[in-house]
Coordinates of C-alpha atoms in Angstrom, one line a residue:
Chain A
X1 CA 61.4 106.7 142.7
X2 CA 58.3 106.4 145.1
X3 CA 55.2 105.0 144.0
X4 CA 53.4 108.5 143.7
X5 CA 54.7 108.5 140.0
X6 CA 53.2 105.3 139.1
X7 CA 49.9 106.1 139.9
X8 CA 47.8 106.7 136.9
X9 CA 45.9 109.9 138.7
X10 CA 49.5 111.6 138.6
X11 CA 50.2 110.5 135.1
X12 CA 47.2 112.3 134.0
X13 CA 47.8 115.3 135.6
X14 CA 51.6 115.7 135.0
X15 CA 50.7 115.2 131.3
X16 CA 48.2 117.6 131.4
X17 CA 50.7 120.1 133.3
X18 CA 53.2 120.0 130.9
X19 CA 51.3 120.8 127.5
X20 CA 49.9 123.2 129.5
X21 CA 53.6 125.0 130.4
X22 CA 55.2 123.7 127.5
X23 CA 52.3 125.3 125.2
X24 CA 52.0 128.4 126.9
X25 CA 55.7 128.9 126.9
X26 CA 56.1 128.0 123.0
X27 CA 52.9 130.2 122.6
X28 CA 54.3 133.2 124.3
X29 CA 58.1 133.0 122.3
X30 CA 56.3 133.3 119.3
X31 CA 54.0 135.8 120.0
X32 CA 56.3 137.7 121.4
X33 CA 59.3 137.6 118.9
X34 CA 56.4 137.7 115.3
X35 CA 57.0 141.6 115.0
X36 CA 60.7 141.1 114.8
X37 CA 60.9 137.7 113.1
X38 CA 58.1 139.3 110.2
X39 CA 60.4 142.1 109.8
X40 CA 63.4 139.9 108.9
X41 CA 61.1 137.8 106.7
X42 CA 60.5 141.1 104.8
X43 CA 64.3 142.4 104.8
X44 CA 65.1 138.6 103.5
X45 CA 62.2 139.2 100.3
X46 CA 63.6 142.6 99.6
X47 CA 67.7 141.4 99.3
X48 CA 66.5 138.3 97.0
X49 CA 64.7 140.6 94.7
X50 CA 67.3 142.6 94.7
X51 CA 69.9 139.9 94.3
X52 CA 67.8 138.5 91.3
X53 CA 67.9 141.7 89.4
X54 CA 71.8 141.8 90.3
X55 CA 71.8 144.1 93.2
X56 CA 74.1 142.3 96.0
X57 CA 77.2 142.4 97.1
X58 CA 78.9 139.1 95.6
X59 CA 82.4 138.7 96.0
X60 CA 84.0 136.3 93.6
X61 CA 82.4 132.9 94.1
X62 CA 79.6 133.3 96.6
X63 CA 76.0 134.6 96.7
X64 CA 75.9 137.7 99.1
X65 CA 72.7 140.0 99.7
X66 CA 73.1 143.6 100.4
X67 CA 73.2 144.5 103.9
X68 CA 69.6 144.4 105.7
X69 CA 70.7 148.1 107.0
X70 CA 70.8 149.0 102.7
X71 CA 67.8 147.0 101.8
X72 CA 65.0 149.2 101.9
X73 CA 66.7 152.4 100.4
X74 CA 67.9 150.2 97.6
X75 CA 64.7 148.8 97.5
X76 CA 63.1 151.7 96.7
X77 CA 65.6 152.6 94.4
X78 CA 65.8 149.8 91.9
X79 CA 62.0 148.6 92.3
X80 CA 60.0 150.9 90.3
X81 CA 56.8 149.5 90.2
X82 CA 55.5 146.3 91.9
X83 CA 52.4 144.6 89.9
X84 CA 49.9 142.3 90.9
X85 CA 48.7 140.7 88.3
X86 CA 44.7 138.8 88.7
X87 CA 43.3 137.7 84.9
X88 CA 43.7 140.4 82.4
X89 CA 44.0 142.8 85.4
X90 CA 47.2 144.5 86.2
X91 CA 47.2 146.7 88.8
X92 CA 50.1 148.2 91.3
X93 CA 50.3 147.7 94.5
X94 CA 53.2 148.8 96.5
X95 CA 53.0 145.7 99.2
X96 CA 53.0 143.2 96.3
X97 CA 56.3 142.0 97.5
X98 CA 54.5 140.9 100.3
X99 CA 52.0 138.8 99.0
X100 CA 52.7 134.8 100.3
X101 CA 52.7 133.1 96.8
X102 CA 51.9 129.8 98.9
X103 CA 49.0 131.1 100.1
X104 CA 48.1 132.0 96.5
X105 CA 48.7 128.7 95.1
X106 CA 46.0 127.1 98.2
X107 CA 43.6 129.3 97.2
X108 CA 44.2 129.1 93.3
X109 CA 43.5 125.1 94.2
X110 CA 40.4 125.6 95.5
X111 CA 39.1 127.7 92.1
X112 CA 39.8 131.6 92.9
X113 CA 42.1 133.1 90.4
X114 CA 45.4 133.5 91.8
X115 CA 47.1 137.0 92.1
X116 CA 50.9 137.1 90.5
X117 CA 53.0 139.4 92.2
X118 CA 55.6 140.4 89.9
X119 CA 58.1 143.5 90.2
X120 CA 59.8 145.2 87.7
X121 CA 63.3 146.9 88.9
X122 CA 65.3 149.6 86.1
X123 CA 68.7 149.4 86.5
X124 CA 71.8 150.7 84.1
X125 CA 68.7 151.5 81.6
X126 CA 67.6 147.7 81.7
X127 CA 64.1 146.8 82.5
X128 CA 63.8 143.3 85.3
X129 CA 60.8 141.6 85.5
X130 CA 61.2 139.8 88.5
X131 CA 58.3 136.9 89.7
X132 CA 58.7 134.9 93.0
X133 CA 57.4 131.3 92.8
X134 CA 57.6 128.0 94.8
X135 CA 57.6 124.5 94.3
X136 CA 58.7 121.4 96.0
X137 CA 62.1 119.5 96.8
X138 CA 63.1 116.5 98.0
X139 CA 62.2 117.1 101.6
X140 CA 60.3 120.7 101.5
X141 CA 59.3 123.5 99.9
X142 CA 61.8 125.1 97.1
X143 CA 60.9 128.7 95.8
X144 CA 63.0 131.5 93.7
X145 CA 62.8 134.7 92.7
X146 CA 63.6 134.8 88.9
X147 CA 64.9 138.3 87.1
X148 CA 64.0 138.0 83.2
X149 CA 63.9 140.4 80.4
X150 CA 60.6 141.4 78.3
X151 CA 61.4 138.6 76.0
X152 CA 61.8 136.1 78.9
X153 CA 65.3 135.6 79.0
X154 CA 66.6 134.8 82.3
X155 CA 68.9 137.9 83.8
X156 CA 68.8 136.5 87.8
X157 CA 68.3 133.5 89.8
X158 CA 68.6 133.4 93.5
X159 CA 67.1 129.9 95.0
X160 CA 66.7 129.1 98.6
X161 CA 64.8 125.8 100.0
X162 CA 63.9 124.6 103.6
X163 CA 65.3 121.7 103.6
X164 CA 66.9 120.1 101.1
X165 CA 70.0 117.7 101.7
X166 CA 73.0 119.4 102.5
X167 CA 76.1 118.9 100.1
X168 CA 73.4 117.4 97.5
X169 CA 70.2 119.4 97.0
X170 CA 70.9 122.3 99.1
X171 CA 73.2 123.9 96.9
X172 CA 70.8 125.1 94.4
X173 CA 71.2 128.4 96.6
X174 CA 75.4 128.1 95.2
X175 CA 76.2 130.4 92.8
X176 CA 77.8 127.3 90.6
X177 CA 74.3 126.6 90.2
X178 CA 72.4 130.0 90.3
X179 CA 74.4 131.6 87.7
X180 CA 74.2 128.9 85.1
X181 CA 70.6 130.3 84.7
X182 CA 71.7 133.6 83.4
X183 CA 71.1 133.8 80.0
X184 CA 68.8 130.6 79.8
X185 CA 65.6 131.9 77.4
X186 CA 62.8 130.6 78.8
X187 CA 60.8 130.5 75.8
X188 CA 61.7 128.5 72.2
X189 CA 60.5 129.8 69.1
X190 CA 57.9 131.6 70.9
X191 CA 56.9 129.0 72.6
X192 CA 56.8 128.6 76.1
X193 CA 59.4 125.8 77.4
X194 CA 60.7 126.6 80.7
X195 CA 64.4 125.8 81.9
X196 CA 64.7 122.3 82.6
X197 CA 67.7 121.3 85.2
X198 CA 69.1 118.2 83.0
X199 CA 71.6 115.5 83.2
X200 CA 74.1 114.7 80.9
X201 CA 73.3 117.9 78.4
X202 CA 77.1 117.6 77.2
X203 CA 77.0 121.4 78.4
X204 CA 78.9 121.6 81.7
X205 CA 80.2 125.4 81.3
X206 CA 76.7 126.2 80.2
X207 CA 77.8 127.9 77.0
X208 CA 74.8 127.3 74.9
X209 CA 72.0 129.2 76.7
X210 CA 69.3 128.4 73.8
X211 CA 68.8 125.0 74.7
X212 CA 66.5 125.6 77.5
X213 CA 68.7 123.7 79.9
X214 CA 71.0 123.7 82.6
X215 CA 73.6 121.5 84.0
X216 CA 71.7 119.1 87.0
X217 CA 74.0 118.6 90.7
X218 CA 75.2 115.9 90.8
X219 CA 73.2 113.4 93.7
X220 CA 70.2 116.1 93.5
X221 CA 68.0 114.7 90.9
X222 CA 64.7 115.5 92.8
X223 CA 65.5 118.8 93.8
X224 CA 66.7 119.2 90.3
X225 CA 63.4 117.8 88.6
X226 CA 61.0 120.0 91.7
X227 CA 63.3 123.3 90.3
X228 CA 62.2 122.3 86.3
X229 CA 58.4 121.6 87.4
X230 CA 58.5 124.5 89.6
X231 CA 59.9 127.2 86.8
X232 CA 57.5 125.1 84.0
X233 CA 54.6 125.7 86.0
X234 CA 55.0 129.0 87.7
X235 CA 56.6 131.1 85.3
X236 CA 54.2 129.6 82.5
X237 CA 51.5 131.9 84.0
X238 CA 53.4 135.3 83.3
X239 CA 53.3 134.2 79.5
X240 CA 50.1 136.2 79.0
X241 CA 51.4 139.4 80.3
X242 CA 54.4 139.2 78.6
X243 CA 52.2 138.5 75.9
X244 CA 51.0 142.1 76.2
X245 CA 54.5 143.7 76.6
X246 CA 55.3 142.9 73.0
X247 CA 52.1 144.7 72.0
X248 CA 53.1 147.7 73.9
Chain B
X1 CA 93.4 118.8 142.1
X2 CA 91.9 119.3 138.4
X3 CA 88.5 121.2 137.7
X4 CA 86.8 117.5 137.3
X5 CA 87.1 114.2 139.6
X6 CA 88.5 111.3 137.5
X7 CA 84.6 110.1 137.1
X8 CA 83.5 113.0 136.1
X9 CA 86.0 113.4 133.5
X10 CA 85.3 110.1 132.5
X11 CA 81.9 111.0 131.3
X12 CA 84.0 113.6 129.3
X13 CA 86.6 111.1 127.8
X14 CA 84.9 108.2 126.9
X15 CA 82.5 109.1 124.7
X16 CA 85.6 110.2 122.5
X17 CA 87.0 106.7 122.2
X18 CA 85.6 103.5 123.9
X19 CA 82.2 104.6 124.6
X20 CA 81.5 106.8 121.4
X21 CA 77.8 107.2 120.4
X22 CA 78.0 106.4 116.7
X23 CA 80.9 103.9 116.4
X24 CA 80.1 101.9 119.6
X25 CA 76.7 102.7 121.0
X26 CA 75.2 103.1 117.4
X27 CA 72.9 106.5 118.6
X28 CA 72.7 109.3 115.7
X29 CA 73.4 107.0 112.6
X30 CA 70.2 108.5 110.4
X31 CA 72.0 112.4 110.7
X32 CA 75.4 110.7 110.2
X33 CA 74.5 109.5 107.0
X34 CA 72.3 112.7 106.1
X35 CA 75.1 115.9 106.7
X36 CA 78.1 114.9 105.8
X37 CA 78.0 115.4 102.3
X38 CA 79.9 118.8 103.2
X39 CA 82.3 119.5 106.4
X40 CA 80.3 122.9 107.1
X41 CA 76.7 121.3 107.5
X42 CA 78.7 118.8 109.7
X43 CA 80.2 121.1 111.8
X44 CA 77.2 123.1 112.5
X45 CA 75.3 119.8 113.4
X46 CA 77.8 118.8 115.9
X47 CA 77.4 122.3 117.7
X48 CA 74.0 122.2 117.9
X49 CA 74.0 118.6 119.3
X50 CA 76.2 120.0 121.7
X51 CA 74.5 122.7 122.9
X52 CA 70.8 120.8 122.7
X53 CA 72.1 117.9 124.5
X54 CA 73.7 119.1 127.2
X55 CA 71.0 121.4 128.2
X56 CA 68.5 118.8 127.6
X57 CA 70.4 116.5 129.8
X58 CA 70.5 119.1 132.6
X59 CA 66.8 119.4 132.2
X60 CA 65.5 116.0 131.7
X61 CA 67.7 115.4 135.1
X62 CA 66.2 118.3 137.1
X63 CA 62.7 116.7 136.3
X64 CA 63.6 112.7 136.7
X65 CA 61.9 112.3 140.1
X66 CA 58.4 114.0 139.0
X67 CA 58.2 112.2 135.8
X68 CA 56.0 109.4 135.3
X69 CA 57.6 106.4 133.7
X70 CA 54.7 105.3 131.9
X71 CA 55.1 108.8 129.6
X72 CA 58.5 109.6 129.8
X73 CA 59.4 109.2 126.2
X74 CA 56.9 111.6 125.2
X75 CA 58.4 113.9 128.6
X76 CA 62.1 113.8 126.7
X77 CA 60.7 114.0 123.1
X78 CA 58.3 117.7 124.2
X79 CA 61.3 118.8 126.2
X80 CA 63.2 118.9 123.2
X81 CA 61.1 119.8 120.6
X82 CA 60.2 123.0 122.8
X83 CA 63.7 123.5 123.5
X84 CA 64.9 123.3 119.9
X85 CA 61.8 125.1 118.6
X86 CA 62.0 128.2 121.2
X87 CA 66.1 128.2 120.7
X88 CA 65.1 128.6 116.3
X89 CA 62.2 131.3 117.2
X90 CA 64.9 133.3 119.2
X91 CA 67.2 133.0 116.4
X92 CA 64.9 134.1 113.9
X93 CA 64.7 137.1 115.8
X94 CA 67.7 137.8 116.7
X95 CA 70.3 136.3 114.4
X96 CA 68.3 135.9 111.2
X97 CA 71.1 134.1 109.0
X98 CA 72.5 132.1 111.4
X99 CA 68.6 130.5 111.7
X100 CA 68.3 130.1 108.3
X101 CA 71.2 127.8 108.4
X102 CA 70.7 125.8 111.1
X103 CA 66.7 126.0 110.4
X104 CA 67.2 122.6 108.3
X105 CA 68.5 121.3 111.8
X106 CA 65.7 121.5 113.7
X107 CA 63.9 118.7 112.7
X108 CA 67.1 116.2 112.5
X109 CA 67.7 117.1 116.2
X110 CA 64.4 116.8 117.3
X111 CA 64.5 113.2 116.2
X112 CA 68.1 112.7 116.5
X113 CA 68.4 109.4 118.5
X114 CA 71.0 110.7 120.0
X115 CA 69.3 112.8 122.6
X116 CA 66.4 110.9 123.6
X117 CA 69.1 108.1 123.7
X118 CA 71.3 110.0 126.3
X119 CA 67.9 110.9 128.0
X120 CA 66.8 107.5 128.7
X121 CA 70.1 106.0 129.5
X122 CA 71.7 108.6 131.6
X123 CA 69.7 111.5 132.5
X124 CA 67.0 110.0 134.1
X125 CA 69.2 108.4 136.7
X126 CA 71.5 110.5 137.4
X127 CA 72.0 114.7 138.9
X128 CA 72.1 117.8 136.6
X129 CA 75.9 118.1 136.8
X130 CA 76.8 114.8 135.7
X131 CA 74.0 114.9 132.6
X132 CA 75.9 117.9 131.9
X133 CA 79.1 116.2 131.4
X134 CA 77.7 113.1 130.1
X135 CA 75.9 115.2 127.5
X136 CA 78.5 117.5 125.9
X137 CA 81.0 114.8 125.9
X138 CA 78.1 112.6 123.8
X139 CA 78.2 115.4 121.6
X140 CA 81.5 115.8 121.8
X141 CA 81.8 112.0 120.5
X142 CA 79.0 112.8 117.7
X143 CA 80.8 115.7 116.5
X144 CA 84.1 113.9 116.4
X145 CA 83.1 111.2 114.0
X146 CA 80.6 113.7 111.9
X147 CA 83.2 116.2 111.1
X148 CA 85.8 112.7 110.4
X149 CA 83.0 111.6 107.7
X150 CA 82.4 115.0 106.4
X151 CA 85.9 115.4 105.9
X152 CA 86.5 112.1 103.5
X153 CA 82.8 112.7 101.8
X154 CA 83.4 116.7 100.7
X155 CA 87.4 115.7 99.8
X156 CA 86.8 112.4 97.9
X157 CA 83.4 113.5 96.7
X158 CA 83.1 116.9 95.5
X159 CA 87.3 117.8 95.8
X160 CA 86.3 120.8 98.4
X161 CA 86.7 121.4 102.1
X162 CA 84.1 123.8 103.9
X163 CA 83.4 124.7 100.1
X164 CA 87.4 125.7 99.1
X165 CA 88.7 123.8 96.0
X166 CA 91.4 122.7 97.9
X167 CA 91.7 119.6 95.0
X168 CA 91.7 122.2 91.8
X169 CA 89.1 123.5 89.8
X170 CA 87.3 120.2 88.2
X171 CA 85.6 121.9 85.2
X172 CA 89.0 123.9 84.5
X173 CA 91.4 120.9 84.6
X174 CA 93.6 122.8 87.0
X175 CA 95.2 121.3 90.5
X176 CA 95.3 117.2 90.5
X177 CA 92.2 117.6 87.7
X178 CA 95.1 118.4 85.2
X179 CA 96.6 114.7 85.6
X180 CA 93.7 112.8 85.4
X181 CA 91.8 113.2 88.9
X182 CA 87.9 112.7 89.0
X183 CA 85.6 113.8 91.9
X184 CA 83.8 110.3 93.0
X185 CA 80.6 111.1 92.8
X186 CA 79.6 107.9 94.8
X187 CA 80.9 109.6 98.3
X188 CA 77.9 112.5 97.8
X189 CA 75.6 109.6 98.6
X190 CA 74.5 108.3 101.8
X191 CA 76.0 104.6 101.3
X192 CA 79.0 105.6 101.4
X193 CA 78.8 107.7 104.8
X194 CA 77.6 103.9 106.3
X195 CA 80.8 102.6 104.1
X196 CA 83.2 105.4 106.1
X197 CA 81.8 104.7 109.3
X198 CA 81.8 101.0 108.9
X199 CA 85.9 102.0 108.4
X200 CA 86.4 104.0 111.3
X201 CA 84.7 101.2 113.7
X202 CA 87.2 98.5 112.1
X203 CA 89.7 100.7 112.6
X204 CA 88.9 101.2 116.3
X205 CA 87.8 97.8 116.7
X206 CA 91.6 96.4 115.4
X207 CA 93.4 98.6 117.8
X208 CA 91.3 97.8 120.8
X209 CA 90.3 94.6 120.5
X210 CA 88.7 94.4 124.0
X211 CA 85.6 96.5 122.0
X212 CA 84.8 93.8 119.5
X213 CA 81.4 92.2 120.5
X214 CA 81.8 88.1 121.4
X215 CA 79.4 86.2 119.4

């Protein structure tokens, strides 16, 4: 090692050298790989919808999406309408799907009124009303796409996260734990309640779906408690327009 | 003649036993207490350890005699946060659902010890070959003792391996559930992945005795 390194002249200028590389070479990747990485993003949001409202290709104990080759045609298929809903205004809008809900919830924070995407899939003769909403974990953001009936009764769950503990909070996205929600009414006497992810309900198999509850994992009491506050809060906001389906 | 000189292969072999990262050098700990609640997230961790750090190795060797020492923690650290970060972006193109598991990586290599460990104490003195070696059998090491952990933690703790009830059905009282059995919950939690690796370094510590520290 000669002394040219030392010298604080060559410190400056290697440093300045390598965010220059380094960020032009990070800059490039992603500029160059967005089209394809935004596609798969939007394959991804069209097999959870799907999966909510029970399209997928489960096999007997784990959560599988239809294949991203299927997607779009099925898409199309089971997802009659797509809504976005601003206020009292309901309109359609066939990119709805599309519409980040994080960006949403930013700008609902700073006093705009936030647009609800929500899609509404017919399958065997059954209507799904399927809203996406986030929330936060342990570590990161949670979200879900939840499939419900008119009366709010839960029909589909699929949950993902970024980066909740694996073995612990991570397997929210399990069928063990997705599937308990099936069933679950979201509302109690016509009341909104929400589905709160409990401990100790004495209801392991999940058989009484009136309680608004579910069985918690066990080791994943944050995640558990950011999935409550994040179907309280989120869902809570489709209550008016389900409001108006009962008048219908 | 073998495909490595007896040195070489040392960098290779001792990392497994008498020179392993976690047991004996104590480099990786935080992700060994954070993925092994289940063998899978364990296994995956190991590979990509693997493949970061013995790239990064290769790398941070190619570039030891231009970098200044006064910044070379901060060299190692943007060498492998760009590494990782352009190896995800590619996968997010490319091989969308492999990415979206090993997304939840990123960050726990970027910070893993273990790399910028291997960085400083090997890479920066010696050639790219060598780093090589040194670097996947670090990993190698890492992966050895992650998968052990994983193992104990998914079996004792939740009664599965790689997500198979290999135990019985807990909930249906079939398998060893039907006499009695319970999961221990306590084995989910990160103590107990300190506990099992506290185990594993008295075990090796009692059959080579020559590794325990003099006080």
């Amino acid at each position: 090692m000669s002394n040219r390194t030392e010298s604080n002249v060559y410190t400056i200028i290697f440093a300045i050298a390598m965010v220059i590389v380094v960020g032009g070479l990070l800059a490039f990747t992603a500029s160059a790989l967005r089209p394809m990485i935004d596609n798969n993003e939007r394959l991804e949001k069209q097999q959870n919808i799907l999966y909510a409202m029970g399209v997928n290709d489960n096999d007997e104990s784990s959560a599988v999406f239809v294949s991203t080759k299927e997607a779009p045609q099925l898409f199309e298929k089971y997802i009659s309408k797509q809504l976005v809903i601003q206020g009292d205004n309901v309109s359609e809008d066939e990119n709805a799907y599309l519409i980040d809900v994080k960006k949403e919830q930013a700008s609902a924070k700073e006093g705009n009124e936030r647009r609800l995407p929500l899609f509404v899939g017919e399958k065997d003769g059954k209507t799904f009303y399927i809203a996406p909403i986030r929330g936060k974990g342990l570590w990161d953001a949670i979200w879900a796409y939840i499939a419900m009936d008119k009366d709010m009764v839960v029909q589909g769950a699929y949950f993902d996260h970024k980066g909740e503990t694996a073995g612990l909070g991570a397997n929210i996205k399990q069928r063990f734990f997705m599937d308990d929600f099936i069933g679950e009414n979201l509302m109690n006497n016509g009341e909104f309640k929400g589905i709160t992810v409990a401990k100790g309900n004495n209801d392991p198999k999940n058989e009484n779906k009136n309680d608004n509850k579910v069985d918690a994992i066990a080791g994943a009491t944050i995640t558990g408690d950011g999935v409550s506050a994040m179907l309280k809060s989120e869902l809570k906001q489709y209550v008016p327009y389900f409001e108006t389906l009962k008048n219908e | 003649m073998g495909l490595l000189s007896k040195k070489d292969a040392a960098l290779i072999k001792d990392p497994l036993a008498d020179n392993n990262p976690i047991t004996i050098q104590v480099l990786g700990i935080c992700s060994a207490l954070a993925i092994t609640a289940e063998l899978e997230a364990a296994i995956v961790m190991s590979v990509s350890v693997l493949f970061v750090l013995g790239i990064g190795n290769v790398v941070i060797s190619l570039m030891r005699n231009i970098i200044p020492s006064k910044i070379r923690i901060i060299v190692q650290l943007i060498v492998v946060a760009a590494l990782v970060i352009i190896v995800d972006q590619v996968l997010k193109a490319f091989a969308y659902e492999l990415s979206k598991t090993l997304s939840v990586f990123v960050g726990l290599i970027i910070t893993n010890c273990i790399i910028m460990g291997r960085f400083e104490a090997f890479a920066l003195g010696n050639g790219p070959w060598r780093s090589f070696l040194d670097g996947i059998g670090n990993s190698l090491g890492y992966g050895v003792i992650l998968i052990i952990v994983a193992f104990f933690r998914e079996l004792l703790g939740a009664g599965t391996l790689l997500g198979i009830k290999v135990l019985g059905d807990p909930i249906e009282k079939t398998g060893v559930y039907a006499f009695g059995y319970e999961n221990n919950g306590f084995m989910l939690l990160a103590p107990m992945a300190l506990i099992v690796v506290g185990i594993i370094i008295w075990i090796q510590r009692t059959r080579n005795t020559s590794l325990v520290e003099d006080h």
